[in-house]
CSV table of C-alpha atoms in Angstrom, one decimal:
chain,number,residue,atom,x,y,z
U,1,MET,CA,0.8,5.0,5.4
U,2,LEU,CA,1.0,9.2,3.9
U,3,LYS,CA,1.0,11.4,6.7
U,4,SER,CA,0.3,14.4,6.2
U,5,ALA,CA,2.5,17.5,6.4
U,6,LEU,CA,3.4,18.4,9.8
U,7,ILE,CA,4.5,22.8,9.5
U,8,ALA,CA,1.6,24.5,7.5
U,9,CYS,CA,2.3,26.3,4.3
U,10,SER,CA,1.5,29.3,1.6
U,11,VAL,CA,1.9,29.4,-2.3
U,12,LEU,CA,4.8,31.3,-4.0
U,13,CYS,CA,6.1,29.8,-6.9
U,14,LEU,CA,9.3,27.4,-7.9
U,15,CYS,CA,11.8,28.0,-10.5
U,16,ALA,CA,13.0,24.7,-13.2
U,17,VAL,CA,10.4,22.4,-12.0
U,18,PRO,CA,11.2,20.6,-15.4
U,19,SER,CA,14.7,20.2,-14.9
U,20,LEU,CA,13.7,19.0,-11.8
U,21,VAL,CA,11.9,16.7,-12.5
U,22,ALA,CA,13.6,14.8,-15.0
U,23,ALA,CA,15.9,13.7,-12.5
U,24,ARG,CA,14.2,12.8,-10.3
U,25,GLY,CA,14.2,8.9,-9.5
U,26,SER,CA,17.3,8.3,-11.0
U,27,SER,CA,19.5,10.3,-7.8
U,28,ASP,CA,19.4,9.1,-4.2
U,29,LEU,CA,17.4,11.1,-1.1
U,30,GLY,CA,20.7,11.8,1.0
U,31,GLN,CA,22.7,9.6,3.5
U,32,TYR,CA,19.3,9.3,4.9
U,33,GLU,CA,16.9,7.9,2.4
U,34,GLN,CA,16.4,5.2,4.5
U,35,LEU,CA,14.7,7.3,7.2
U,36,ILE,CA,12.7,8.8,4.7
U,37,PRO,CA,9.3,7.8,3.6
U,38,ARG,CA,8.8,6.7,-0.3
U,39,ASN,CA,5.3,7.9,-1.2
U,40,LEU,CA,5.4,8.6,-4.7
U,41,LEU,CA,4.2,4.9,-5.6
U,42,GLY,CA,1.1,5.4,-3.5
U,43,LEU,CA,0.2,9.2,-4.2
U,44,VAL,CA,-0.2,8.9,-7.7
U,45,HIS,CA,-2.6,5.9,-7.4
U,46,ALA,CA,-4.7,8.1,-5.7
U,47,PRO,CA,-8.3,9.4,-7.4
U,48,GLU,CA,-7.6,13.0,-5.1
U,49,VAL,CA,-4.6,13.4,-6.4
U,50,HIS,CA,-4.9,13.3,-10.2
U,51,GLN,CA,-8.1,15.4,-9.2
U,52,GLU,CA,-5.3,18.1,-7.4
U,53,LEU,CA,-2.5,17.8,-10.5
U,54,GLY,CA,-5.5,18.6,-13.4
U,55,LEU,CA,-5.3,14.9,-15.5
U,56,SER,CA,-7.5,14.3,-17.6
U,57,ALA,CA,-9.6,10.9,-18.0
U,58,SER,CA,-7.1,9.5,-20.8
U,59,GLN,CA,-3.7,11.1,-18.5
U,60,VAL,CA,-5.3,8.4,-16.1
U,61,ALA,CA,-6.1,5.5,-17.7
U,62,ASP,CA,-2.3,6.1,-19.8
U,63,LEU,CA,-1.2,6.0,-16.5
U,64,GLU,CA,-2.9,3.2,-15.1
U,65,ASN,CA,-0.9,1.1,-18.1
U,66,LEU,CA,2.6,2.4,-16.1
U,67,PHE,CA,0.2,0.8,-13.2
U,68,ALA,CA,-0.3,-2.6,-15.5
U,69,GLU,CA,3.3,-2.4,-15.8
U,70,ASN,CA,5.0,-1.9,-12.3
U,71,ASP,CA,2.2,-3.0,-9.4
U,72,SER,CA,2.9,-6.5,-9.2
U,73,ARG,CA,6.6,-5.5,-8.5
U,74,TRP,CA,5.3,-2.8,-6.1
U,75,PHE,CA,3.5,-4.8,-4.0
U,76,ALA,CA,5.5,-8.5,-4.2
U,77,SER,CA,8.6,-6.4,-2.9
U,78,ARG,CA,7.0,-4.3,0.6
U,79,ILE,CA,8.1,-8.5,2.0
U,80,LEU,CA,11.7,-8.0,1.4
U,81,PRO,CA,14.2,-6.1,3.4
U,82,LEU,CA,14.4,-1.9,3.4
U,83,GLU,CA,18.0,-2.8,1.7
U,84,GLN,CA,16.8,-5.1,-1.5
U,85,GLN,CA,13.2,-2.9,-1.8
U,86,LEU,CA,14.7,0.5,-2.0
U,87,PRO,CA,16.5,0.0,-5.2
U,88,ILE,CA,13.3,-1.7,-6.7
U,89,LEU,CA,11.6,1.3,-5.4
U,90,LYS,CA,13.9,4.2,-6.9
U,91,GLU,CA,13.7,2.2,-10.0
U,92,LEU,CA,9.2,2.5,-10.5
U,93,GLU,CA,9.8,6.4,-8.7
U,94,THR,CA,11.9,7.1,-11.5
U,95,ARG,CA,9.4,4.9,-13.9
U,96,VAL,CA,6.7,7.4,-12.6
U,97,TRP,CA,8.8,10.8,-13.1
U,98,ARG,CA,9.3,10.0,-17.0
U,99,TRP,CA,6.4,9.1,-17.6
U,100,PHE,CA,5.2,12.6,-15.4
U,101,ALA,CA,8.2,14.8,-17.7
U,102,ASN,CA,6.4,13.6,-21.2
U,103,HIS,CA,3.0,13.8,-20.4
U,104,THR,CA,2.5,16.3,-18.2
U,105,LYS,CA,2.8,19.9,-18.0
U,106,PRO,CA,5.9,21.6,-15.4
U,107,GLU,CA,2.5,22.8,-13.4
U,108,GLN,CA,1.9,19.5,-13.2
U,109,GLN,CA,5.2,18.7,-12.3
U,110,GLN,CA,5.8,21.2,-10.4
U,111,ARG,CA,3.1,20.2,-7.8
U,112,LEU,CA,3.2,16.7,-7.8
U,113,GLU,CA,6.8,17.3,-6.5
U,114,GLN,CA,5.2,19.6,-3.7
U,115,LEU,CA,2.7,16.9,-3.0
U,116,GLU,CA,5.9,14.2,-2.4
U,117,TYR,CA,6.7,16.5,0.1
U,118,TYR,CA,3.9,17.2,2.1
U,119,SER,CA,3.8,13.2,2.0
U,120,GLN,CA,6.3,12.8,3.6
U,121,GLY,CA,6.0,15.4,6.5
U,122,GLY,CA,9.0,16.7,8.6
U,123,ARG,CA,11.6,13.8,6.9
U,124,MET,CA,11.3,15.7,4.1
U,125,LEU,CA,13.7,18.3,6.3
U,126,LEU,CA,16.1,14.7,5.8
U,127,ARG,CA,16.0,15.1,2.2
U,128,ASP,CA,19.2,16.3,0.4
U,129,ASP,CA,17.4,18.6,-2.3
U,130,ILE,CA,15.3,19.7,0.1
U,131,ALA,CA,18.4,20.5,2.9
U,132,GLN,CA,19.7,22.4,-0.1
U,133,ARG,CA,17.2,24.7,-1.6
U,134,ILE,CA,16.2,25.7,2.3
U,135,GLY,CA,19.9,26.2,3.4
U,136,LEU,CA,20.1,23.3,6.1
U,137,GLN,CA,23.3,22.3,7.2
U,138,ALA,CA,24.5,19.0,7.9
U,139,ALA,CA,24.1,19.5,12.0
U,140,GLN,CA,20.6,20.3,11.6
U,141,GLN,CA,19.9,17.2,9.9
U,142,ALA,CA,22.1,14.7,12.2
U,143,SER,CA,19.7,16.5,14.7
U,144,LEU,CA,16.7,15.7,12.6
U,145,ALA,CA,17.4,12.1,12.2
U,146,THR,CA,18.1,10.9,15.4
U,147,LEU,CA,15.1,12.4,16.1
U,148,ALA,CA,13.4,10.3,13.0
U,149,LYS,CA,15.0,7.0,14.4
U,150,LYS,CA,13.3,7.2,17.4
U,151,THR,CA,10.3,7.2,16.0
U,152,ILE,CA,11.1,4.2,14.1
U,153,GLU,CA,12.4,1.8,16.5
U,154,ALA,CA,8.9,2.7,18.9
U,155,GLU,CA,7.1,1.7,15.5
U,156,LYS,CA,8.5,-0.5,15.1
U,157,GLN,CA,8.3,-2.4,18.6
U,158,LEU,CA,5.2,-2.0,18.2
U,159,GLN,CA,5.0,-3.8,14.8
U,160,HIS,CA,6.7,-6.8,16.6
U,161,THR,CA,3.4,-6.9,18.5
U,162,GLN,CA,-0.5,-9.7,18.0
U,163,TYR,CA,-3.4,-8.5,18.1
U,164,GLY,CA,-4.4,-8.7,22.0
U,165,ASP,CA,-0.7,-7.9,23.5
U,166,THR,CA,-1.1,-6.1,26.8
U,167,ASN,CA,1.7,-4.6,26.2
U,168,ILE,CA,-0.2,-2.4,22.9
U,169,PRO,CA,-1.4,0.7,25.2
U,170,THR,CA,2.2,1.2,27.2
U,171,LEU,CA,3.7,0.9,23.2
U,172,GLN,CA,1.7,3.2,21.3
U,173,ALA,CA,2.2,6.2,23.9
U,174,ALA,CA,5.8,5.4,23.5
U,175,VAL,CA,5.3,5.8,19.3
U,176,GLN,CA,3.3,9.5,20.4
U,177,ALA,CA,5.6,10.3,22.7
U,178,ALA,CA,8.4,10.1,20.0
U,179,THR,CA,6.3,11.5,17.0
U,180,ASP,CA,5.5,14.2,19.3
U,181,ALA,CA,9.8,15.0,20.1
U,182,GLU,CA,10.5,14.9,16.0
U,183,SER,CA,7.5,17.3,14.9
U,184,ALA,CA,9.0,19.8,18.2
U,185,GLY,CA,12.3,19.1,16.5
U,186,ILE,CA,11.6,20.7,13.6
U,187,LYS,CA,10.7,24.7,15.6
U,188,GLU,CA,13.9,23.7,17.4
U,189,HIS,CA,16.4,22.6,15.4
U,190,VAL,CA,15.3,24.2,12.0
U,191,ASP,CA,15.2,28.2,12.1
U,192,LEU,CA,12.7,30.8,11.4
U,193,SER,CA,14.6,31.7,7.5
U,194,GLN,CA,14.7,28.1,6.7
U,195,GLN,CA,11.3,27.3,8.0
U,196,GLN,CA,10.0,30.1,6.2
U,197,LYS,CA,12.0,29.2,2.4
U,198,LEU,CA,10.7,25.8,2.6
U,199,THR,CA,7.3,26.7,3.5
U,200,ALA,CA,7.8,28.8,0.0
U,201,LEU,CA,8.3,25.2,-1.7
U,202,LEU,CA,5.8,24.1,-0.1
U,203,GLY,CA,2.7,26.2,-2.3
U,204,LYS,CA,-1.1,25.7,-0.7
U,205,PRO,CA,-1.6,23.2,1.9
U,206,PHE,CA,-2.7,19.2,1.2
U,207,ASP,CA,-4.6,17.5,3.0
U,208,MET,CA,-2.6,13.8,3.3
U,209,THR,CA,-5.4,12.4,5.3
U,210,GLN,CA,-8.7,12.5,2.5
U,211,LEU,CA,-6.4,10.1,0.0
U,212,LYS,CA,-8.6,6.9,0.5
U,213,ARG,CA,-7.1,4.6,-2.6
U,214,ILE,CA,-2.4,4.3,-2.3
U,215,TYR,CA,-2.4,0.7,-2.6
U,216,PRO,CA,-0.9,-0.8,-5.8
U,217,MET,CA,-3.7,-2.9,-8.5
U,218,ALA,CA,-3.8,-6.4,-7.5
U,219,PRO,CA,-1.8,-8.8,-9.0
U,220,GLU,CA,-4.0,-10.7,-11.8
U,221,PHE,CA,-4.9,-14.8,-10.6
U,222,VAL,CA,-1.3,-16.4,-12.5
U,223,GLU,CA,-3.2,-19.0,-15.2
U,224,VAL,CA,-3.0,-22.5,-13.3
U,225,SER,CA,-4.6,-26.0,-13.8
U,226,ASP,CA,-7.5,-26.4,-11.8
U,227,TRP,CA,-10.1,-25.0,-10.1
U,228,ILE,CA,-12.6,-26.0,-7.6
U,229,ASN,CA,-16.5,-24.3,-8.3
U,230,SER,CA,-16.2,-22.4,-11.4
U,231,PRO,CA,-14.2,-21.8,-14.8
U,232,PRO,CA,-10.7,-20.2,-13.9
U,233,LEU,CA,-11.0,-17.2,-13.0
U,234,LYS,CA,-9.4,-13.4,-14.5
U,235,LEU,CA,-9.5,-10.2,-11.9
U,236,THR,CA,-9.6,-8.2,-14.9
U,237,ASP,CA,-12.9,-10.0,-15.8
U,238,LEU,CA,-14.2,-9.1,-12.4
U,239,ARG,CA,-13.8,-5.0,-12.9
U,240,GLY,CA,-16.9,-3.4,-11.6
U,241,LYS,CA,-17.2,-6.1,-8.4
U,242,VAL,CA,-15.2,-6.0,-5.3
U,243,VAL,CA,-13.5,-8.9,-4.6
U,244,LEU,CA,-12.5,-10.8,-1.4
U,245,VAL,CA,-9.4,-12.4,-2.2
U,246,HIS,CA,-8.2,-15.0,0.3
U,247,PHE,CA,-4.7,-17.6,0.6
U,248,TYR,CA,-5.6,-20.4,3.0
U,249,ALA,CA,-4.2,-24.1,3.6
U,250,PHE,CA,-7.2,-26.7,4.0
U,251,GLN,CA,-5.0,-29.0,7.3
U,252,CYS,CA,-4.1,-25.2,8.5
U,253,SER,CA,-5.8,-24.2,11.5
U,254,ASN,CA,-5.9,-20.9,11.7
U,255,CYS,CA,-7.6,-20.8,8.4
U,256,GLN,CA,-10.8,-23.4,9.5
U,257,ALA,CA,-11.1,-20.7,11.2
U,258,ASN,CA,-12.2,-17.6,8.6
U,259,PHE,CA,-14.3,-20.6,6.3
U,260,GLY,CA,-17.3,-20.1,8.3
U,261,ILE,CA,-17.4,-16.4,7.6
U,262,TYR,CA,-15.6,-16.5,4.6
U,263,GLN,CA,-18.7,-18.9,3.0
U,264,ARG,CA,-21.4,-16.3,4.7
U,265,TRP,CA,-20.1,-14.2,3.2
U,266,HIS,CA,-20.4,-15.6,-0.4
U,267,LYS,CA,-23.9,-16.3,0.2
U,268,GLU,CA,-25.2,-12.7,2.5
U,269,LEU,CA,-23.4,-10.9,-0.4
U,270,ALA,CA,-22.3,-12.3,-4.0
U,271,ASP,CA,-26.0,-10.8,-4.9
U,272,LYS,CA,-24.5,-7.0,-4.2
U,273,GLU,CA,-21.7,-8.1,-6.7
U,274,VAL,CA,-18.7,-9.5,-3.6
U,275,VAL,CA,-16.8,-12.0,-4.9
U,276,VAL,CA,-15.4,-14.2,-3.1
U,277,VAL,CA,-12.0,-16.4,-4.1
U,278,GLY,CA,-9.7,-18.4,-2.1
U,279,ILE,CA,-5.9,-19.7,-3.1
U,280,GLN,CA,-5.1,-22.2,-2.1
U,281,THR,CA,-1.3,-22.9,-2.0
U,282,PRO,CA,-0.2,-26.1,-0.7
U,283,GLU,CA,1.4,-26.7,3.7
U,284,THR,CA,1.9,-30.2,4.1
U,285,SER,CA,2.3,-32.5,1.1
U,286,ARG,CA,-1.4,-33.5,1.0
U,287,GLU,CA,-2.0,-30.5,0.8
U,288,ARG,CA,-0.4,-30.7,-3.2
U,289,ASP,CA,-3.2,-33.1,-4.0
U,290,PRO,CA,-5.9,-31.6,-6.3
U,291,ALA,CA,-8.4,-34.3,-5.5
U,292,ALA,CA,-7.9,-33.7,-1.4
U,293,VAL,CA,-8.0,-29.6,-2.2
U,294,ARG,CA,-11.9,-30.5,-3.5
U,295,ALA,CA,-12.6,-32.9,-1.0
U,296,ALA,CA,-11.4,-30.7,1.8
U,297,ALA,CA,-13.6,-27.7,0.0
U,298,LYS,CA,-16.7,-30.3,0.3
U,299,GLU,CA,-16.8,-31.1,3.8
U,300,SER,CA,-15.7,-27.4,4.4
U,301,ASP,CA,-19.0,-26.2,2.5
U,302,LEU,CA,-17.1,-24.3,0.3
U,303,GLU,CA,-18.9,-23.5,-2.5
U,304,PHE,CA,-17.1,-19.8,-3.5
U,305,PRO,CA,-14.5,-20.5,-6.6
U,306,ILE,CA,-11.2,-21.4,-5.3
U,307,LEU,CA,-8.0,-21.3,-7.4
U,308,ILE,CA,-5.7,-24.6,-6.7
U,309,ASP,CA,-1.8,-23.0,-6.1
U,310,LEU,CA,0.0,-26.6,-6.6
U,311,GLU,CA,3.2,-24.3,-7.4
U,312,SER,CA,2.6,-21.3,-5.0
U,313,LYS,CA,2.6,-19.3,-7.7
U,314,ASN,CA,0.3,-17.1,-7.0
U,315,TRP,CA,1.6,-16.5,-3.6
U,316,LYS,CA,4.8,-15.4,-5.1
U,317,ALA,CA,3.0,-12.9,-7.0
U,318,TRP,CA,1.4,-11.3,-4.1
U,319,GLY,CA,3.8,-11.6,-2.0
U,320,ASN,CA,2.2,-13.3,0.4
U,321,THR,CA,3.3,-14.7,4.1
U,322,MET,CA,0.6,-16.3,5.6
U,323,TRP,CA,-1.7,-18.1,6.1
U,324,PRO,CA,-4.9,-17.4,5.9
U,325,THR,CA,-4.8,-13.5,4.8
U,326,VAL,CA,-7.4,-11.6,3.1
U,327,TYR,CA,-7.2,-8.9,0.1
U,328,VAL,CA,-9.8,-6.4,-0.3
U,329,VAL,CA,-10.0,-5.3,-4.2
U,330,ASP,CA,-11.8,-2.9,-5.5
U,331,LYS,CA,-14.2,-2.0,-8.7
U,332,HIS,CA,-12.0,-1.0,-10.3
U,333,GLY,CA,-8.7,-3.5,-9.1
U,334,TYR,CA,-6.9,-1.5,-6.8
U,335,LEU,CA,-6.6,-3.6,-3.5
U,336,ARG,CA,-7.7,-1.3,-1.1
U,337,HIS,CA,-6.9,-2.9,2.2
U,338,TRP,CA,-5.7,-6.6,4.0
U,339,TRP,CA,-5.9,-8.2,7.7
U,340,GLN,CA,-3.3,-11.6,8.1
U,341,GLY,CA,-4.7,-14.6,10.5
U,342,GLU,CA,-7.6,-15.0,11.9
U,343,LEU,CA,-10.6,-12.2,11.8
U,344,ASN,CA,-11.6,-13.2,14.6
U,345,TRP,CA,-8.3,-14.3,16.8
U,346,ASN,CA,-8.3,-12.7,20.6
U,347,GLY,CA,-11.1,-10.8,19.8
U,348,ALA,CA,-10.3,-8.3,16.8
U,349,THR,CA,-13.4,-8.1,14.7
U,350,SER,CA,-12.2,-7.3,11.1
U,351,ASP,CA,-14.4,-8.8,9.0
U,352,LYS,CA,-16.7,-6.5,10.3
U,353,VAL,CA,-14.0,-4.2,9.1
U,354,ILE,CA,-14.2,-5.6,6.2
U,355,GLU,CA,-17.9,-6.0,5.7
U,356,ASP,CA,-18.0,-1.9,6.6
U,357,LEU,CA,-15.2,-1.1,3.7
U,358,VAL,CA,-17.0,-3.3,1.6
U,359,ALA,CA,-20.2,-1.7,2.1
U,360,VAL,CA,-18.1,1.8,1.2
U,361,LEU,CA,-16.1,0.5,-2.5
U,362,LEU,CA,-19.8,-0.8,-3.0
U,363,ALA,CA,-20.9,2.9,-3.0
U,364,GLU,CA,-17.5,3.7,-4.9
U,365,GLU,CA,-18.3,5.3,-8.1
U,366,GLN,CA,-17.7,2.4,-11.0
């Protein structure tokens, strides 16, 4: 997720922005790049950022053409190890900066650069370009990197838990303590003169917590030969509706636990312009038989559209890793949320979370 900046900033103009933008994305962030959040792709998807940059409607429309080319690779890359993910992200970021260099004014490019810095919080100090511009020394960066690594390790331990794990409160406290130490380290390891230079680089403050849409466009459905309860659908044809896409395998007990919720959504939300789409991707040999998939859907009273993904092409296109997984797609075709596993596992109320989000998305302007 995008993080709010750890340092308050004031306004000061930057120089030579066009040359900086032209170089962006084609070079590494330095030896600590694996510790630095890569938020640019998420930032440029946010309408609040479009407004902050003063992008016109035609600029946004053209930018969305770039998303249509880039986003499937961006989303699928999330499941890759970091060393495989980084080259993809850097390539896509280069395309974004190239688009901005060709389609926007220098001041718009300058502000996007500042917003990217803001989104990285204190980790921006690990960037080589920032270090050079404010005079940060190698020893200072090394101290900050040590604190960042401790935060990342604490976060990893928390991420490896499952809902209901009794260790979660302790691990959450450890993450908070590491985060606080990392924040305090800025004042400890960065002198006042360097902080003032950083403040000047960042420009006016921007609240990252206001951003609501920071995920890619949902991948388009890959064409298949078999659909149930519907002719073949395209997400692009469903613009203007909220779409709840879920991957399942009919013999999977965890998937079966969600069936009643999917069917309830289909019955209760259809007249509110919400479409439920199931993607049956086989896990067992029986699930590779379209007739068996149809029979199982009928037996379970699944009345919503179902795509039979026999060759797992949609599974791969979405970078899916688990049965079941539910994705929420907004009226403009953007991913806004997803949940892996049973929606009510160990007392979870993810069905309610999704329903509340759907209500918010339905209220958004078309």
